[in-house]
Amino acid sequence: MKRMLINATQPEELRVALVDGQKLYDLDIESGAREQKKANIYKGRITRVEPSLEAAFVDFGSERHGFLPLKEISREYFSKAPEGGRVNIKDVLKEGQEVIVQVEKEERGNKGAALTTFISLAGRYLVLMPNNPRAGGISRRIEGEERNELREALNGLNAPADMGLIVRTAGLGRSSEEMQWDLDYLLQLWSAIKEASTSRPAPFLIYQESNVIIRAIRDYLRQDIGEVLVDSVEAQEEALSFIQQVMPQYASKIKLYEDSVPLFNRFQIESQIETAFQREVKLPSGGSIVIDPTEALVSIDINSARATKGSDIEETALQTNLEAAEEIARQLRLRDIGGLIVIDFIDMTPAKNQRAVEEKMREALEADRARVQVGRISRFGLLEMSRQRLRPSLGETSGIVCPRCNGQGIIRDVESLSLAILRLIEEEALKDRTAEVRAQVPIPVAAFLLNEKRNSITKIELRTRSRIVILPNDHLETPHFEVQRLRDDSPEALSGQSSYEIAATAEHEEATAHPSAATRTLVRQEAAIKAAPRSSAPVAAEPQPAPLAPSKAPEPSLFKGLVKSLVSLFAGKEEEAKPAVVEKKSNERPPREERRNGRQQSRNRGGRRDEERKPREERAPREERQAREPREERQPREERAPREERTPREPREGQENRRERKPREERTPREERVRELREPLDAAGSEQREERAERQPRAERQERQRPPREERQPRAEQAEAVQDEA
């Protein structure tokens, strides 16, 4: 059975785990030392407009200013309507302008928060976008007929035309009343946000997103979750109050865990949570996966290690890769890794094995809430994929950068670092007017320089005529050090302090300048809207049995029907009964046939489809029709007067000659004429050209009599004859 476990015993950390039996498949941790800013709504002030980036920087109350790109700015904040196709941000925005923004991405490293003016308010079943009417639709996870049903339900909601709506996955199978209630709540929340934004000048926090308990219940609680176990009374009351307002049908699933054994230990998931903080994760077959986040992407390497599950090397590689694909999909959810991900699978020669691993990867990622795009395994054995960043990763929220290596993972050894410091000391001592060079170094580095490199330091002092002081500092660890150069006119160089006095002063200054992180307090902003107005959600009504059909009245006999018809003839005409007017609700959609603009409308009786008609055996017997009353005899029509004969029309002008025309005479065929030159069109008054004289026929050629040719002699004989003549 699937369960939702909420651990709230420690106020510094709230943990929500989703388990299937005793296997952890999703995790969300919220630390009290870090403020969650994503989805919060602020009123900010534009501090700088940067045309080169097509963005503006907004002060919304954080240490770093937020980044607001031009495409995320609503046109309602433009100072003037843009002219032409391309919009220049310098022309439509100005510094000091106040805007309502929502945090789209958290701060990461040196990057500030990404902001947007297109606000989105998430409810239980719907997401409202009050200033983005073009957006809207249905969750991408819903497909097929269910998508069409939700689209019809969405069109039936009474929503403002200038706002966008998205139906969430939780809205599947919900009635229009429940979705309309959720929409009304979101509209009230937006009205409260607009009203609070005018209360004071920017920057300040208007609306804060709910904590991890409320978010988990809103986003994860489904019909397949059997129970929700909470190990804190305060957290249970908070969850119950939210459940009863939003989805009271699930209130019975909220239970308080009161056992002495810790909640997460009871279901054996503490060890599984610890794997989410480790670099290497073991696989059941003996292999392992190594996860390394970098600045550009997250690299995942798969090692077979001691895996011997297959019969040969290809089978072992395939089984290890299949196990790794399933574990990688699970670790991506637990660690909340987003962005570009590259997986280095073990090399597999058969193409069918590569396709099997790709299919296993896609199947394991179907349960992920984030949008995931998966590529194909390349010829180098790499698979590229991208995952939507829903929130900061587990490493960002629960960890800090290593203060010793600054996140690089490796440091220089003592000898290499000592030689680098010695070269830097020599470089500083060679500068003009150098009186003293002080080097604060870790204790191992100081020991190496003062013993192994004592002669080198002495030679530098003699050559540069300056004093070199090596100060061991027990607060420093490799690779950290500090080298300071003092000029000959510096008061510190003229004071003549001894080395131990200089070291004591430096340690005191370092201790007071860098307070420990444990003593720092987080200053949180207070939201202007404390609680959104809520009302109890409508409970889905249980289906009631259909009412029984009333018994039919006995039909009148034929004789009674004739008597009744005769009486009605002499009793006078009764007022015709007006047909009942059926009131149509404004939010109801017309039938599908009425929405086709008159094309392809159904021709069945009553607008029914052929699929909806029952077979003849299951239909109820038809009622016999009552005898119709005889129609009243109509009075004969009055005879019309005969029409007057029309006088013939007078012939029109010019038509008498037409009627008296004689038939045309037959024309004689034209004589064959010899082709002559035509006159030009404009040659009416010009002189006629002279006709060409007829050419005389050519005389027949006479054959000339040629003398007969002499017979040629063979070449050999011809040559002999020439020689004889010579």
XYZ file of C-alpha atoms in Angstrom:
726
model
C 0.000 0.000 0.000
C 1.199 3.510 -0.804
C 1.567 5.880 2.139
C 2.509 9.491 2.744
C 4.773 9.920 5.788
C 5.169 13.390 7.337
C 7.995 13.873 9.837
C 7.630 17.171 11.746
C 9.261 16.364 15.099
C 12.201 18.717 14.421
C 11.160 22.341 13.765
C 14.350 23.018 11.767
C 13.441 20.429 9.116
C 10.130 19.154 7.703
C 10.296 15.907 5.738
C 7.622 14.316 3.542
C 8.234 10.842 2.104
C 6.119 8.773 -0.288
C 6.598 5.022 0.117
C 5.226 1.982 -1.645
C 5.406 -0.713 1.007
C 8.910 -0.082 2.352
C 10.424 1.390 -0.808
C 10.948 5.158 -0.952
C 9.997 6.642 -4.327
C 9.700 10.391 -3.620
C 11.059 12.794 -1.009
C 10.657 16.471 -0.141
C 12.683 18.204 2.585
C 12.193 21.810 3.687
C 14.895 23.352 5.854
C 14.062 26.095 8.316
C 17.453 27.739 7.718
C 16.587 28.435 4.061
C 13.656 30.513 2.916
C 11.568 29.037 0.126
C 10.932 31.793 -2.417
C 9.621 29.947 -5.450
C 5.965 30.782 -6.270
C 6.012 33.690 -3.787
C 4.426 36.916 -5.038
C 6.205 40.229 -4.379
C 5.751 43.853 -5.212
C 9.064 44.981 -6.654
C 10.700 48.061 -8.126
C 12.670 48.131 -11.373
C 16.206 49.269 -10.567
C 17.891 48.885 -13.960
C 16.786 48.324 -17.557
C 19.368 46.546 -19.715
C 18.603 46.650 -23.477
C 21.586 44.408 -24.311
C 20.009 41.574 -22.298
C 16.411 42.573 -23.132
C 15.672 42.341 -19.418
C 15.218 44.403 -16.279
C 16.554 43.945 -12.758
C 13.967 44.160 -9.976
C 14.446 44.802 -6.271
C 11.876 42.576 -4.533
C 13.359 42.530 -1.022
C 16.108 39.932 -1.468
C 19.875 40.429 -1.222
C 20.271 39.920 -4.972
C 18.019 41.680 -7.438
C 15.776 39.474 -9.552
C 16.100 38.982 -13.314
C 12.970 39.886 -15.321
C 13.252 39.144 -19.083
C 11.172 41.046 -21.621
C 9.138 37.988 -22.650
C 7.923 37.619 -19.042
C 6.581 41.180 -18.801
C 2.849 41.698 -19.259
C 1.762 44.477 -21.607
C -0.239 46.104 -18.814
C 3.087 47.390 -17.397
C 4.197 48.997 -20.686
C 4.330 52.774 -20.382
C 3.257 53.152 -24.021
C 2.057 50.886 -26.776
C 4.984 49.489 -28.786
C 5.283 50.677 -32.363
C 6.173 48.162 -35.027
C 7.000 44.508 -34.585
C 10.081 44.649 -32.343
C 9.734 45.986 -28.797
C 12.579 47.935 -27.201
C 12.527 47.377 -23.447
C 14.041 50.819 -22.882
C 10.980 52.443 -24.456
C 8.265 50.547 -22.569
C 9.797 50.330 -19.062
C 11.461 52.878 -16.838
C 13.520 52.740 -13.674
C 11.575 53.118 -10.442
C 8.431 51.535 -11.903
C 6.591 49.167 -9.525
C 5.500 45.721 -10.729
C 3.882 42.629 -9.192
C 6.209 39.681 -9.802
C 6.333 35.991 -8.957
C 9.512 33.986 -8.382
C 9.818 31.423 -11.168
C 13.269 30.039 -10.283
C 15.179 30.188 -7.014
C 18.561 31.850 -6.626
C 21.373 29.481 -7.646
C 25.014 30.304 -6.963
C 25.808 33.727 -8.379
C 22.539 33.909 -10.304
C 19.627 35.883 -8.941
C 16.043 34.687 -8.905
C 14.174 34.504 -12.220
C 10.959 36.544 -12.084
C 7.781 36.810 -14.142
C 4.796 39.148 -14.182
C 2.482 36.397 -15.474
C 1.158 35.256 -12.101
C -0.048 31.650 -11.680
C -2.079 30.606 -8.631
C -2.248 26.856 -8.026
C -5.384 25.360 -6.531
C -6.394 21.782 -5.920
C -7.841 21.119 -9.371
C -7.059 24.288 -11.350
C -4.249 26.763 -11.972
C -5.401 30.359 -12.500
C -3.374 32.801 -14.625
C -5.150 36.113 -14.046
C -3.151 38.294 -16.467
C -2.406 35.755 -19.194
C -5.598 35.003 -21.156
C -3.728 33.219 -23.953
C -2.413 30.529 -21.630
C -4.538 27.661 -20.436
C -5.548 24.143 -21.252
C -5.269 20.708 -19.710
C -2.348 18.926 -18.070
C -0.109 17.135 -20.568
C -0.355 13.947 -18.547
C -4.076 13.590 -19.379
C -4.739 12.046 -22.784
C -7.514 10.500 -24.848
C -11.194 10.710 -23.970
C -10.425 12.022 -20.490
C -8.914 15.102 -22.111
C -12.098 15.743 -24.092
C -14.265 15.357 -20.981
C -12.146 17.845 -19.050
C -12.230 20.279 -21.958
C -16.037 20.232 -21.909
C -16.057 20.687 -18.129
C -13.597 23.577 -18.479
C -15.802 25.314 -21.038
C -18.742 25.021 -18.648
C -17.017 26.974 -15.872
C -17.986 30.566 -15.197
C -14.524 32.094 -15.631
C -13.547 35.649 -16.637
C -12.658 35.995 -20.291
C -9.381 37.837 -19.611
C -7.889 35.036 -17.474
C -6.342 31.680 -18.315
C -7.083 28.311 -16.700
C -5.194 25.003 -16.575
C -6.814 21.798 -15.336
C -4.432 19.790 -13.150
C -4.202 16.005 -13.045
C -6.130 16.010 -9.758
C -9.127 17.494 -11.591
C -9.713 14.250 -13.466
C -13.158 12.873 -12.651
C -14.236 15.931 -10.642
C -17.645 17.521 -11.020
C -18.250 21.019 -12.305
C -19.348 22.163 -8.828
C -16.012 21.154 -7.266
C -14.002 22.812 -10.036
C -16.160 25.945 -9.872
C -15.558 26.153 -6.124
C -11.802 25.894 -6.652
C -12.007 28.628 -9.296
C -13.996 30.930 -6.993
C -11.365 30.483 -4.266
C -8.545 31.388 -6.661
C -10.452 34.459 -7.865
C -10.908 35.612 -4.261
C -7.199 35.059 -3.635
C -6.257 37.147 -6.669
C -8.575 39.947 -5.531
C -6.879 39.908 -2.115
C -3.440 40.075 -3.785
C -4.457 43.055 -5.932
C -5.863 44.844 -2.902
C -2.781 44.159 -0.752
C -0.429 45.382 -3.500
C -1.787 48.915 -3.115
C -1.325 49.012 0.662
C 2.325 50.181 0.701
C 5.229 50.945 -1.638
C 7.624 48.320 -2.989
C 9.486 46.162 -2.177
C 7.557 43.750 0.061
C 6.160 40.210 0.139
C 2.473 40.001 -0.809
C 1.699 36.259 -0.791
C 3.804 33.341 0.434
C 3.500 29.805 -0.890
C 2.371 27.145 1.577
C 4.854 24.986 3.484
C 5.934 21.516 2.428
C 3.075 19.757 4.282
C 0.330 21.667 2.478
C 2.162 21.423 -0.867
C 2.607 17.667 -0.532
C -1.063 17.083 0.322
C -2.190 19.358 -2.510
C 0.106 17.847 -5.146
C 0.523 14.191 -4.146
C -2.622 13.062 -2.311
C -4.588 10.856 -4.695
C -6.976 7.961 -4.520
C -4.082 5.461 -4.601
C -2.594 6.851 -1.341
C -3.950 4.606 1.406
C -3.143 6.754 4.449
C -1.228 9.829 5.582
C 0.766 9.326 8.801
C 1.850 12.426 10.753
C 4.089 12.195 13.844
C 3.244 15.666 15.211
C -0.043 16.929 16.649
C 0.456 20.462 15.283
C 1.234 19.164 11.803
C -1.800 16.865 11.909
C -4.107 19.748 12.832
C -2.655 21.867 10.022
C -3.131 19.045 7.525
C -6.690 18.341 8.715
C -7.749 21.982 8.443
C -6.489 22.105 4.858
C -8.060 18.740 3.976
C -11.486 19.664 5.345
C -11.551 22.878 3.333
C -10.231 21.525 0.050
C -10.971 17.783 -0.142
C -13.064 16.597 2.808
C -13.516 13.143 1.276
C -9.879 12.368 2.211
C -10.126 13.555 5.833
C -10.331 9.973 7.127
C -6.873 9.210 5.676
C -5.067 11.692 7.968
C -3.829 9.719 10.990
C -1.583 10.569 13.940
C 1.445 8.293 14.449
C 2.055 7.777 18.190
C 4.462 4.809 18.317
C 7.737 5.057 20.242
C 9.731 3.911 17.196
C 10.419 6.901 14.887
C 8.108 7.059 11.886
C 10.775 6.776 9.185
C 12.570 3.974 11.045
C 9.319 2.006 11.238
C 9.203 1.828 7.445
C 13.007 1.446 7.075
C 13.525 4.461 4.830
C 16.183 6.392 6.790
C 18.948 4.432 5.074
C 17.294 5.061 1.696
C 17.193 8.801 2.403
C 20.915 8.762 3.209
C 21.689 7.366 -0.263
C 20.298 10.603 -1.727
C 23.202 12.503 -0.094
C 25.930 10.122 -1.314
C 27.956 10.400 -4.498
C 27.946 6.655 -5.176
C 24.822 4.467 -5.018
C 25.092 0.682 -4.951
C 23.008 -1.540 -7.244
C 21.506 -4.912 -6.213
C 23.676 -6.855 -8.689
C 26.931 -5.430 -7.287
C 27.382 -2.520 -9.691
C 27.115 1.163 -8.819
C 26.201 4.564 -10.227
C 28.243 7.726 -9.578
C 26.410 11.089 -9.705
C 28.494 14.258 -10.189
C 26.713 17.629 -10.532
C 28.651 20.267 -12.483
C 27.969 23.841 -13.541
C 26.687 22.861 -17.007
C 25.105 19.444 -16.445
C 24.819 16.421 -14.174
C 26.939 13.450 -15.215
C 26.026 9.914 -14.163
C 28.505 7.079 -14.654
C 27.624 3.385 -14.380
C 30.221 0.889 -13.159
C 29.793 -2.874 -13.288
C 32.210 -3.269 -10.309
C 31.612 -6.799 -8.944
C 28.444 -7.486 -10.943
C 28.410 -11.118 -12.141
C 24.710 -11.572 -12.792
C 24.890 -12.400 -16.509
C 26.225 -15.480 -18.247
C 28.613 -13.478 -20.461
C 29.927 -9.931 -20.724
C 27.032 -8.713 -22.908
C 24.414 -10.152 -20.552
C 26.186 -8.649 -17.532
C 26.303 -5.211 -19.182
C 22.613 -5.398 -20.119
C 21.419 -6.429 -16.646
C 23.572 -3.783 -14.941
C 22.288 -1.056 -17.271
C 18.651 -2.096 -16.707
C 19.109 -1.914 -12.927
C 20.894 1.428 -13.271
C 18.103 2.915 -15.426
C 15.499 2.187 -12.758
C 17.694 3.487 -9.920
C 18.642 6.650 -11.845
C 14.967 7.562 -12.345
C 14.411 7.100 -8.596
C 17.462 9.173 -7.622
C 16.397 12.008 -9.918
C 13.119 12.264 -8.002
C 14.721 11.937 -4.550
C 17.444 14.521 -5.247
C 15.228 16.800 -7.392
C 17.918 17.034 -10.048
C 16.965 19.324 -12.926
C 18.509 20.578 -16.126
C 20.679 18.653 -18.559
C 21.674 15.098 -17.550
C 24.152 12.841 -19.369
C 24.317 9.117 -18.525
C 27.319 6.981 -19.486
C 25.983 3.433 -19.796
C 28.203 0.375 -20.030
C 29.016 -0.322 -23.688
C 26.613 -2.734 -25.379
C 27.222 -4.039 -28.887
C 23.740 -5.335 -29.918
C 21.330 -2.577 -30.898
C 18.394 -4.455 -29.355
C 20.063 -4.211 -25.930
C 20.386 -0.445 -26.334
C 16.696 -0.162 -27.267
C 15.758 -2.267 -24.211
C 17.678 0.081 -21.886
C 16.069 3.156 -23.486
C 12.592 1.648 -23.059
C 13.336 0.777 -19.421
C 14.463 4.356 -18.807
C 11.264 5.838 -20.268
C 9.101 3.394 -18.327
C 10.805 4.288 -15.026
C 10.344 8.027 -15.679
C 6.575 7.816 -16.233
C 5.882 8.277 -12.498
C 7.856 11.551 -12.399
C 5.852 14.760 -11.895
C 8.434 16.808 -13.778
C 8.563 17.011 -17.563
C 11.350 14.777 -18.859
C 12.769 14.543 -22.382
C 14.855 11.450 -23.150
C 17.121 10.994 -26.153
C 18.723 7.908 -27.701
C 21.963 6.170 -26.758
C 24.665 7.585 -29.026
C 27.509 5.671 -30.639
C 29.663 6.706 -27.683
C 27.299 4.997 -25.218
C 25.896 8.287 -23.839
C 22.226 9.057 -23.239
C 21.170 12.705 -22.997
C 18.041 13.814 -21.183
C 16.589 16.932 -19.572
C 14.360 17.204 -16.499
C 12.198 20.116 -15.408
C 13.509 21.919 -12.333
C 10.482 21.938 -10.006
C 12.393 23.210 -6.970
C 16.022 23.501 -5.772
C 17.833 20.190 -5.615
C 18.454 18.342 -2.374
C 22.137 19.249 -2.490
C 21.345 22.959 -2.791
C 18.799 23.031 0.053
C 20.582 20.706 2.506
C 24.251 21.283 1.722
C 26.901 23.966 1.337
C 29.957 24.253 -0.871
C 33.032 22.700 0.724
C 34.950 25.593 2.342
C 38.303 23.885 1.811
C 38.182 22.912 -1.886
C 35.426 25.373 -2.980
C 33.537 22.571 -4.665
C 36.409 21.354 -6.850
C 36.771 18.038 -5.045
C 40.590 18.034 -4.981
C 43.301 20.195 -3.342
C 47.048 20.598 -3.927
C 49.441 18.642 -1.759
C 51.782 20.315 0.755
C 54.959 20.296 -1.354
C 53.302 21.670 -4.493
C 51.540 24.409 -2.539
C 54.726 25.322 -0.611
C 56.758 25.763 -3.786
C 54.005 27.933 -5.319
C 54.046 30.163 -2.200
C 57.851 30.403 -2.315
C 57.751 31.607 -5.945
C 55.108 34.202 -5.049
C 57.252 35.455 -2.122
C 60.228 35.864 -4.444
C 58.092 37.743 -7.009
C 56.833 40.202 -4.371
C 60.320 40.699 -2.892
C 61.793 41.643 -6.287
C 59.480 44.640 -6.617
C 60.882 48.117 -5.976
C 60.840 49.598 -2.473
C 59.852 46.302 -0.843
C 60.778 46.258 2.842
C 59.009 43.140 4.086
C 56.974 40.169 2.766
C 54.634 38.387 5.170
C 53.135 34.968 4.386
C 50.389 33.436 6.533
C 50.313 29.728 5.697
C 48.963 26.496 7.213
C 51.185 24.741 9.739
C 52.346 21.906 7.389
C 53.343 24.457 4.732
C 55.199 26.580 7.313
C 57.113 23.519 8.515
C 58.160 22.665 4.948
C 59.301 26.216 4.128
C 61.214 26.832 7.383
C 63.057 23.522 7.241
C 63.408 22.088 3.723
C 63.467 25.510 2.001
C 65.364 27.560 4.611
C 68.356 28.153 2.331
C 66.112 29.337 -0.523
C 64.439 31.896 1.733
C 67.850 33.143 2.971
C 69.102 33.607 -0.610
C 65.991 35.643 -1.488
C 66.541 37.910 1.540
C 70.192 38.512 0.661
C 69.497 39.173 -3.013
C 66.515 41.517 -2.513
C 67.621 43.030 0.837
C 64.110 42.585 2.258
C 62.746 40.742 5.262
C 60.646 37.566 4.761
C 58.341 36.459 7.607
C 56.630 33.018 7.571
C 53.612 32.976 9.946
C 52.038 29.571 10.755
C 48.263 29.901 11.227
C 46.365 27.015 12.793
C 43.052 28.404 11.450
C 44.203 27.935 7.864
C 44.083 24.651 5.949
C 45.613 23.850 2.617
C 45.216 25.239 -0.006
C 44.449 28.588 1.731
C 47.221 31.136 2.420
C 47.844 34.893 2.326
C 50.943 36.803 1.135
C 51.302 40.522 2.002
C 53.964 42.983 0.677
C 54.971 46.016 2.774
C 56.727 49.054 1.270
C 59.617 50.802 2.982
C 57.386 53.742 3.923
C 54.658 51.564 5.474
C 54.090 52.147 9.236
C 53.692 48.400 9.768
C 57.151 47.773 8.369
C 58.632 50.500 10.559
C 56.959 49.250 13.761
C 59.453 46.418 14.189
C 56.963 43.832 15.510
C 58.189 40.324 16.144
C 56.732 37.404 14.214
C 54.717 35.920 17.100
C 53.053 39.299 17.768
C 52.100 39.601 14.100
C 50.627 36.071 14.143
C 48.529 36.742 17.269
C 47.121 39.952 15.777
C 46.236 38.203 12.509
C 44.414 35.352 14.294
C 42.336 37.809 16.341
C 41.324 39.789 13.244
C 40.330 36.631 11.372
C 38.182 35.333 14.245
C 36.248 38.614 14.539
C 35.860 39.181 10.789
C 34.296 35.787 9.938
C 31.568 34.747 12.389
C 30.457 31.153 12.171
C 27.426 30.254 10.095
C 25.691 28.802 13.141
C 25.395 32.240 14.748
C 23.751 33.842 11.710
C 20.013 34.361 11.871
C 17.727 34.264 8.869
C 15.585 37.371 8.523
C 12.297 36.408 6.881
C 9.841 38.775 5.278
C 6.274 38.748 6.536
C 3.572 38.274 3.906
C 0.897 40.945 3.554
C -1.808 38.270 3.106
C -1.887 36.132 6.231
C -4.600 33.704 5.127
C -6.617 33.457 1.960
C -10.425 33.525 2.265
C -11.770 30.001 2.168
C -15.077 28.199 2.385
C -15.789 24.517 2.752
C -15.447 22.554 -0.444
C -18.531 20.869 -1.900
C -18.727 17.180 -1.127
C -19.407 14.965 -4.094
C -22.958 13.650 -3.764
C -23.379 9.884 -3.743
C -25.300 8.470 -6.705
C -28.927 7.841 -5.726
C -31.140 5.153 -7.261
C -33.288 6.319 -10.127
C -36.925 7.060 -9.163
C -39.517 4.505 -10.151
C -41.640 5.340 -13.174
C -45.256 6.276 -12.260
C -47.934 3.751 -13.107
C -49.781 4.446 -16.348
C -53.403 5.531 -16.241
C -55.936 3.202 -17.960
C -56.400 4.202 -21.589
C -59.929 5.270 -22.676
C -61.907 2.972 -24.938
C -62.727 3.742 -28.573
C -66.409 4.486 -27.856
C -65.528 7.007 -25.135
C -63.119 8.682 -27.494
C -65.820 9.156 -30.174
C -68.275 10.608 -27.661
C -65.631 13.000 -26.387
C -64.874 14.206 -29.878
C -68.555 14.862 -30.629
C -68.960 16.840 -27.426
C -65.942 18.964 -28.240
C -67.504 19.984 -31.563
C -70.487 21.628 -29.921
C -68.746 22.896 -26.791
C -66.674 25.450 -28.666
C -63.018 25.817 -29.308
C -60.802 25.513 -26.307
C -57.723 27.598 -25.922
C -54.753 25.916 -27.432
C -52.239 24.802 -24.870
C -49.004 26.691 -25.168
C -45.856 24.558 -25.250
C -43.801 24.664 -22.074
C -40.747 26.864 -22.350
C -37.648 25.011 -21.185
C -35.250 27.375 -19.500
C -31.655 26.801 -20.538
C -28.930 27.489 -18.025
C -26.291 29.971 -19.053
C -23.378 27.719 -18.145
C -24.717 24.685 -20.006
C -23.132 23.879 -23.335
C -25.384 23.002 -26.294
C -25.307 19.447 -27.608
C -22.508 18.499 -29.937
C -24.837 18.598 -32.965
C -25.816 22.211 -32.224
C -22.139 23.252 -32.069
C -21.328 22.160 -35.593
C -22.687 25.267 -37.313
C -25.313 23.192 -39.107
C -22.836 20.727 -40.593
C -23.018 16.966 -40.075
C -25.892 17.238 -37.635
C -27.455 14.060 -36.350
C -30.681 13.012 -38.067
C -31.763 10.575 -35.360
C -34.910 11.134 -33.379
C -34.525 13.315 -30.364
C -30.918 14.104 -31.208
C -29.810 10.647 -30.093
C -26.917 8.796 -31.574
C -27.143 5.282 -32.959
C -24.852 4.019 -30.199
C -27.231 5.328 -27.517
C -30.317 3.556 -28.905
C -31.226 0.321 -27.184
C -32.076 -2.847 -29.128
C -35.736 -3.433 -29.966
C -36.112 -6.216 -27.365
C -35.009 -3.941 -24.482
C -37.245 -1.004 -25.413
C -40.474 -0.383 -23.528
C -43.665 -1.061 -25.539
C -45.029 1.981 -27.263
C -48.193 3.575 -25.990
C -51.167 3.345 -28.272
C -52.012 6.613 -29.878
C -55.298 8.214 -28.966
C -57.774 8.738 -31.739
C -57.462 12.150 -33.255
C -60.369 14.540 -33.145
C -61.953 15.100 -36.568
C -60.980 18.307 -38.224
C -63.494 21.084 -38.673
C -64.895 21.412 -42.146
C -63.428 24.303 -44.005
C -65.632 26.773 -45.820
C -65.194 26.753 -49.601
C -63.173 29.568 -51.038
C -64.853 32.381 -52.926
C -64.625 32.082 -56.678
C -62.244 34.511 -58.241
C -63.316 36.886 -60.970
C -61.941 36.013 -64.424
C -58.883 37.919 -65.441
C -59.137 40.677 -67.995
C -57.663 39.952 -71.386
C -54.493 41.821 -72.030
C -54.152 44.028 -75.071
C -51.269 43.124 -77.343
C -48.194 45.214 -76.866
C -47.246 47.873 -79.343
C -44.209 46.987 -81.401
C -41.042 48.678 -80.301
C -39.175 51.122 -82.425
C -37.026 49.461 -85.024
C -38.691 46.097 -84.662
C -41.073 46.456 -87.653
C -38.131 46.228 -90.039
C -36.877 43.195 -88.225
C -40.081 41.271 -88.706
C -40.256 42.237 -92.462
C -36.744 41.125 -93.270
C -36.284 38.758 -96.169
C -34.402 35.566 -95.778
C -30.760 35.771 -96.662
C -29.617 34.636 -100.089
C -27.192 31.834 -100.352
C -23.679 33.092 -100.882
C -21.493 31.795 -103.658
C -18.267 30.219 -102.519
C -15.257 32.476 -102.591
C -12.815 32.232 -105.427
C -9.360 31.073 -104.673
C -7.150 34.117 -104.572
C -3.442 34.312 -104.909
C -1.907 35.483 -101.634
C -1.115 39.134 -101.804
C 0.601 41.485 -99.478
C -1.761 42.951 -96.919
C -2.009 46.619 -96.399
C -1.127 47.965 -92.986
C -3.981 48.881 -90.647
C -3.209 52.552 -90.734
C -2.630 52.721 -94.502
C -6.060 54.109 -95.450
C -4.720 57.306 -97.012
C -1.181 56.163 -97.753
C 0.071 55.071 -101.080
C -0.210 51.467 -101.944
C 2.974 49.513 -102.071
C 4.155 48.192 -105.392
C 3.373 44.593 -105.939
C 6.276 42.268 -106.317
C 6.871 40.758 -109.725
C 6.305 37.131 -110.024
C 9.481 35.127 -110.027
C 10.296 33.057 -113.068
C 10.926 29.403 -112.488
C 14.556 28.404 -112.346
C 16.071 26.757 -115.405
C 17.020 23.202 -115.064
C 20.705 22.591 -114.616
C 22.514 20.946 -117.490
C 24.771 18.123 -116.617
C 28.366 18.803 -117.530
C 30.306 16.114 -119.272
C 33.377 15.199 -117.342
C 36.293 13.194 -118.753
C 36.600 9.730 -117.294
C 39.122 9.320 -114.538
C 42.260 7.332 -115.106
C 42.622 4.134 -113.267
C 44.902 4.381 -110.282
C 47.928 2.164 -110.063
C 48.901 0.398 -106.930
C 51.256 2.374 -104.713
C 54.180 0.009 -105.173
C 53.891 0.084 -108.970
C 53.426 3.866 -108.907
C 56.658 4.267 -106.990
C 58.562 2.114 -109.474
C 57.205 4.171 -112.364
C 58.442 7.353 -110.730
C 61.889 5.860 -110.278
C 61.999 4.775 -113.939
C 61.101 8.300 -115.067
C 63.822 9.682 -112.859
